[in-house]
Short mmCIF file of C-alpha atoms in Angstrom, two decimals:
data_model
loop_
_atom_site.label_atom_id
_atom_site.label_comp_id
_atom_site.label_asym_id
_atom_site.label_seq_id
_atom_site.Cartn_x
_atom_site.Cartn_y
_atom_site.Cartn_z
CA UNK A 261 -0.84 -58.36 18.27
CA UNK A 262 0.70 -56.93 15.23
CA UNK A 263 -2.36 -54.73 14.96
CA UNK A 264 -1.75 -53.52 18.47
CA UNK A 265 1.86 -52.67 17.68
CA UNK A 266 0.78 -50.86 14.56
CA UNK A 267 -1.74 -48.90 16.55
CA UNK A 268 0.84 -47.94 19.16
CA UNK A 269 3.28 -46.89 16.52
CA UNK A 270 0.64 -44.72 14.91
CA UNK A 271 -0.16 -43.11 18.22
CA UNK A 272 3.52 -42.50 18.92
CA UNK A 273 3.98 -41.01 15.51
CA UNK A 274 0.98 -38.79 16.06
CA UNK A 275 2.33 -37.66 19.42
CA UNK A 276 5.82 -37.10 18.08
CA UNK A 277 4.61 -35.07 15.11
CA UNK A 278 4.88 -31.37 15.81
CA UNK A 279 1.77 -29.24 15.94
CA UNK A 280 0.79 -27.94 12.49
CA UNK A 281 2.91 -24.86 11.90
CA UNK A 282 2.04 -21.70 10.11
CA UNK A 283 3.39 -21.59 6.55
CA UNK A 284 6.97 -20.24 6.78
CA UNK A 285 6.42 -17.98 3.77
CA UNK A 286 3.36 -16.49 5.43
CA UNK A 287 5.32 -16.13 8.65
CA UNK A 288 8.06 -14.10 6.97
CA UNK A 289 5.47 -11.92 5.20
CA UNK A 290 3.62 -11.29 8.46
CA UNK A 291 6.93 -10.35 10.09
CA UNK A 292 7.56 -7.89 7.27
CA UNK A 293 4.02 -6.48 7.53
CA UNK A 294 4.45 -5.97 11.27
CA UNK A 295 7.81 -4.26 10.73
CA UNK A 296 6.35 -2.02 8.02
CA UNK A 297 3.48 -1.02 10.29
CA UNK A 298 5.83 -0.34 13.22
CA UNK A 299 8.21 1.73 11.13
CA UNK A 300 5.49 3.72 9.32
CA UNK A 301 3.12 4.47 12.21
CA UNK A 302 4.91 7.17 14.19
CA UNK A 303 6.54 9.03 11.25
CA UNK A 304 3.10 9.21 9.56
CA UNK A 305 1.42 10.53 12.70
CA UNK A 306 4.27 13.02 13.17
CA UNK A 307 3.87 14.21 9.57
CA UNK A 308 0.11 14.68 10.06
CA UNK A 309 0.80 16.67 13.24
CA UNK A 310 3.45 18.83 11.57
CA UNK A 311 1.19 19.43 8.54
CA UNK A 312 -1.73 20.33 10.79
CA UNK A 313 0.34 22.82 12.81
CA UNK A 314 2.05 24.41 9.78
CA UNK A 315 -1.13 24.77 7.71
CA UNK A 316 -3.12 25.95 10.74
CA UNK A 317 -0.56 28.75 11.13
CA UNK A 318 -0.57 29.58 7.40
CA UNK A 319 -4.24 29.13 6.46
CA UNK A 320 -6.11 29.10 9.78
CA UNK A 321 -8.91 26.64 10.56
CA UNK A 322 -9.49 25.48 6.93
CA UNK A 323 -5.78 24.70 6.72
CA UNK A 324 -5.92 22.68 9.94
CA UNK A 325 -8.95 20.64 8.86
CA UNK A 326 -7.57 20.19 5.36
CA UNK A 327 -4.27 18.88 6.69
CA UNK A 328 -6.04 16.51 9.12
CA UNK A 329 -8.39 15.11 6.46
CA UNK A 330 -5.55 14.75 3.92
CA UNK A 331 -3.28 13.06 6.45
CA UNK A 332 -5.99 10.65 7.57
CA UNK A 333 -6.87 9.71 3.97
CA UNK A 334 -3.21 9.01 3.23
CA UNK A 335 -2.76 7.00 6.44
CA UNK A 336 -5.90 4.98 5.66
CA UNK A 337 -4.60 4.19 2.20
CA UNK A 338 -1.24 3.00 3.61
CA UNK A 339 -3.02 0.90 6.22
CA UNK A 340 -5.22 -0.73 3.58
CA UNK A 341 -2.11 -1.95 1.75
CA UNK A 342 -0.69 -3.47 4.96
CA UNK A 343 -4.07 -5.05 5.75
CA UNK A 344 -4.22 -6.64 2.30
CA UNK A 345 -0.64 -7.86 2.77
CA UNK A 346 -1.56 -9.55 6.06
CA UNK A 347 -4.77 -11.07 4.73
CA UNK A 348 -3.11 -12.62 1.66
CA UNK A 349 0.14 -13.66 3.36
CA UNK A 350 -0.75 -17.36 3.47
CA UNK A 351 -1.97 -17.43 -0.15
CA UNK A 352 0.04 -17.70 -3.34
CA UNK A 353 1.51 -14.81 -5.33
CA UNK A 354 -1.34 -14.93 -7.86
CA UNK A 355 -3.79 -14.08 -5.08
CA UNK A 356 -1.36 -11.41 -3.88
CA UNK A 357 -1.41 -9.88 -7.35
CA UNK A 358 -5.20 -9.94 -7.54
CA UNK A 359 -5.50 -8.47 -4.05
CA UNK A 360 -2.97 -5.70 -4.60
CA UNK A 361 -4.34 -4.68 -8.01
CA UNK A 362 -7.91 -4.90 -6.73
CA UNK A 363 -6.98 -2.89 -3.67
CA UNK A 364 -5.23 -0.37 -5.91
CA UNK A 365 -8.30 0.08 -8.13
CA UNK A 366 -10.70 0.22 -5.20
CA UNK A 367 -8.54 2.63 -3.28
CA UNK A 368 -8.12 5.00 -6.23
CA UNK A 369 -11.85 4.89 -7.03
CA UNK A 370 -12.86 5.62 -3.46
CA UNK A 371 -10.22 8.32 -3.08
CA UNK A 372 -11.29 9.94 -6.37
CA UNK A 373 -14.93 10.00 -5.26
CA UNK A 374 -13.95 11.39 -1.85
CA UNK A 375 -11.67 14.03 -3.36
CA UNK A 376 -14.34 15.05 -5.89
CA UNK A 377 -16.86 15.34 -3.08
CA UNK A 378 -14.43 17.41 -1.01
CA UNK A 379 -13.70 19.76 -3.92
CA UNK A 380 -16.43 22.25 -3.15
CA UNK A 381 -16.08 22.17 0.63
CA UNK A 382 -15.00 25.61 1.84
CA UNK A 383 -14.10 24.36 5.32
CA UNK A 384 -11.09 22.53 3.87
CA UNK A 385 -8.12 24.27 2.29
CA UNK A 386 -7.27 22.36 -0.89
CA UNK A 387 -3.51 22.93 -0.98
CA UNK A 388 -3.15 22.07 2.72
CA UNK A 389 -5.06 18.84 2.16
CA UNK A 390 -3.09 17.88 -0.95
CA UNK A 391 0.36 18.71 0.36
CA UNK A 392 -0.20 16.94 3.68
CA UNK A 393 -1.55 13.91 1.87
CA UNK A 394 1.47 13.68 -0.44
CA UNK A 395 3.84 14.22 2.50
CA UNK A 396 2.22 11.45 4.58
CA UNK A 397 2.15 9.02 1.65
CA UNK A 398 5.83 9.68 0.89
CA UNK A 399 6.91 9.40 4.52
CA UNK A 400 4.94 6.16 5.00
CA UNK A 401 6.38 4.65 1.80
CA UNK A 402 9.92 5.63 2.79
CA UNK A 403 9.44 4.19 6.29
CA UNK A 404 8.09 0.95 4.83
CA UNK A 405 11.07 0.72 2.48
CA UNK A 406 13.40 1.18 5.47
CA UNK A 407 11.48 -1.55 7.33
CA UNK A 408 11.95 -3.86 4.35
CA UNK A 409 15.68 -3.04 4.29
CA UNK A 410 16.05 -3.93 7.97
CA UNK A 411 13.91 -7.08 7.99
CA UNK A 412 15.65 -10.27 7.02
CA UNK A 413 13.48 -12.45 4.82
CA UNK A 414 14.62 -16.06 4.75
CA UNK A 415 14.76 -18.34 1.73
CA UNK A 416 12.76 -21.37 2.86
CA UNK A 417 14.26 -24.76 2.07
CA UNK A 418 11.46 -27.38 2.12
CA UNK A 419 11.95 -30.07 4.79
CA UNK A 420 12.08 -32.84 2.19
CA UNK A 421 15.19 -31.32 0.59
CA UNK A 422 17.24 -31.01 3.78
CA UNK C 209 -8.97 44.88 -26.95
CA UNK C 210 -6.13 42.47 -26.39
CA UNK C 211 -6.74 42.55 -22.65
CA UNK C 212 -10.37 41.58 -23.26
CA UNK C 213 -9.24 38.68 -25.41
CA UNK C 214 -6.75 37.67 -22.74
CA UNK C 215 -9.44 37.75 -20.08
CA UNK C 216 -11.69 35.61 -22.25
CA UNK C 217 -8.85 33.17 -22.80
CA UNK C 218 -8.20 32.95 -19.08
CA UNK C 219 -11.88 32.30 -18.42
CA UNK C 220 -11.95 29.57 -21.07
CA UNK C 221 -8.81 27.95 -19.64
CA UNK C 222 -10.28 28.00 -16.15
CA UNK C 223 -13.42 26.36 -17.54
CA UNK C 224 -11.65 23.38 -19.13
CA UNK C 225 -9.11 22.99 -16.34
CA UNK C 226 -11.15 20.51 -14.24
CA UNK C 227 -11.62 18.27 -17.28
CA UNK C 228 -7.91 18.36 -18.03
CA UNK C 229 -7.18 17.55 -14.40
CA UNK C 230 -9.39 14.46 -14.58
CA UNK C 231 -7.66 13.34 -17.79
CA UNK C 232 -4.30 13.89 -16.11
CA UNK C 233 -5.42 11.76 -13.17
CA UNK C 234 -6.44 9.00 -15.53
CA UNK C 235 -3.09 9.15 -17.29
CA UNK C 236 -1.33 9.18 -13.93
CA UNK C 237 -3.10 5.96 -12.92
CA UNK C 238 -1.84 4.07 -15.99
CA UNK C 239 1.86 4.02 -15.08
CA UNK C 240 1.46 2.55 -11.60
CA UNK C 241 -1.01 0.01 -12.99
CA UNK C 242 1.60 -1.22 -15.47
CA UNK C 243 4.26 -1.12 -12.75
CA UNK C 244 2.22 -3.20 -10.31
CA UNK C 245 1.40 -5.71 -13.04
CA UNK C 246 5.09 -6.10 -13.94
CA UNK C 247 6.08 -6.52 -10.30
CA UNK C 248 3.62 -9.34 -9.66
CA UNK C 249 4.28 -10.97 -13.02
CA UNK C 250 7.94 -11.21 -12.04
CA UNK C 251 7.01 -12.61 -8.62
CA UNK C 252 4.75 -15.28 -10.12
CA UNK C 253 7.52 -16.22 -12.56
CA UNK C 254 10.11 -16.34 -9.80
CA UNK C 255 7.91 -18.43 -7.51
CA UNK C 256 7.23 -20.92 -10.30
CA UNK C 257 10.96 -21.32 -10.86
CA UNK C 258 11.98 -21.31 -7.21
CA UNK C 259 9.10 -21.99 -4.79
CA UNK C 260 11.40 -21.72 -1.76
CA UNK C 261 11.91 -18.03 -2.51
CA UNK C 262 8.16 -17.25 -2.38
CA UNK C 263 8.21 -15.40 0.95
CA UNK C 264 11.21 -13.33 -0.07
CA UNK C 265 9.77 -12.45 -3.48
CA UNK C 266 6.38 -11.52 -2.06
CA UNK C 267 8.06 -9.27 0.51
CA UNK C 268 9.91 -7.50 -2.29
CA UNK C 269 6.67 -7.28 -4.28
CA UNK C 270 4.65 -5.66 -1.50
CA UNK C 271 7.40 -3.15 -0.75
CA UNK C 272 7.80 -2.13 -4.39
CA UNK C 273 4.01 -2.06 -4.74
CA UNK C 274 3.87 0.54 -1.97
CA UNK C 275 6.52 2.64 -3.72
CA UNK C 276 4.83 2.43 -7.14
CA UNK C 277 1.43 3.22 -5.68
CA UNK C 278 2.73 6.56 -4.40
CA UNK C 279 2.85 7.79 -8.01
CA UNK C 280 -0.88 7.22 -8.45
CA UNK C 281 -1.68 8.95 -5.17
CA UNK C 282 0.41 11.96 -6.22
CA UNK C 283 -1.55 12.04 -9.50
CA UNK C 284 -4.77 12.02 -7.49
CA UNK C 285 -3.64 14.95 -5.36
CA UNK C 286 -2.54 16.92 -8.43
CA UNK C 287 -6.01 16.27 -9.91
CA UNK C 288 -7.62 17.53 -6.71
CA UNK C 289 -5.59 20.73 -6.60
CA UNK C 290 -5.69 21.43 -10.36
CA UNK C 291 -9.44 20.91 -10.56
CA UNK C 292 -9.95 23.91 -8.37
CA UNK C 293 -9.84 22.43 -4.86
#
């Protein structure tokens, strides 16, 4: 009998327990990552478009292609950071450090190889590519900083301490 | 005579410029590396002291990481342009 009661209580407790929630720290980081992506997307695309138009007018077709390639490289590098942020959101800060430094090294290596390979390509105008790339990176970073400013990140008090 | 020397000097400078650009890129990558390391070291310290602030600290870390990383990307672009495009 007592076993039966125990069993019932266990079942009740199991039913009453809420579904396993996502880690609140990860939740706030994912919110921030979403906000950063939302804030950075359109300004980056607009900067690529402006760079493409301006450098197409100044330098012709090589300017246009240079600006497009530079803008896309910069956008890809910003997106990689946000992707790493999302993927490591539910892990500790030590993994975040490893991921961000690893991503930093990998990104710079790949970009250096790509830029070295693009150096001799006549179809791309170097200054157009470089200036558009810097502009897109700066705009994306500024937009992400604004997103951080406008996103409220909570301090999580563990349930046991309430 | 002096113009010939000047022309030779210009040619020599143009020849070593790509190498200098690569060295400059390498130097430019050091600063952000140190910066990113300091940022995450502070976050790990802060999380150890106050685990409830982890989400907040990691949000700050990723945002500042993005800002610091811009320096390295600018160094890369300067390398690309200075090395002769």
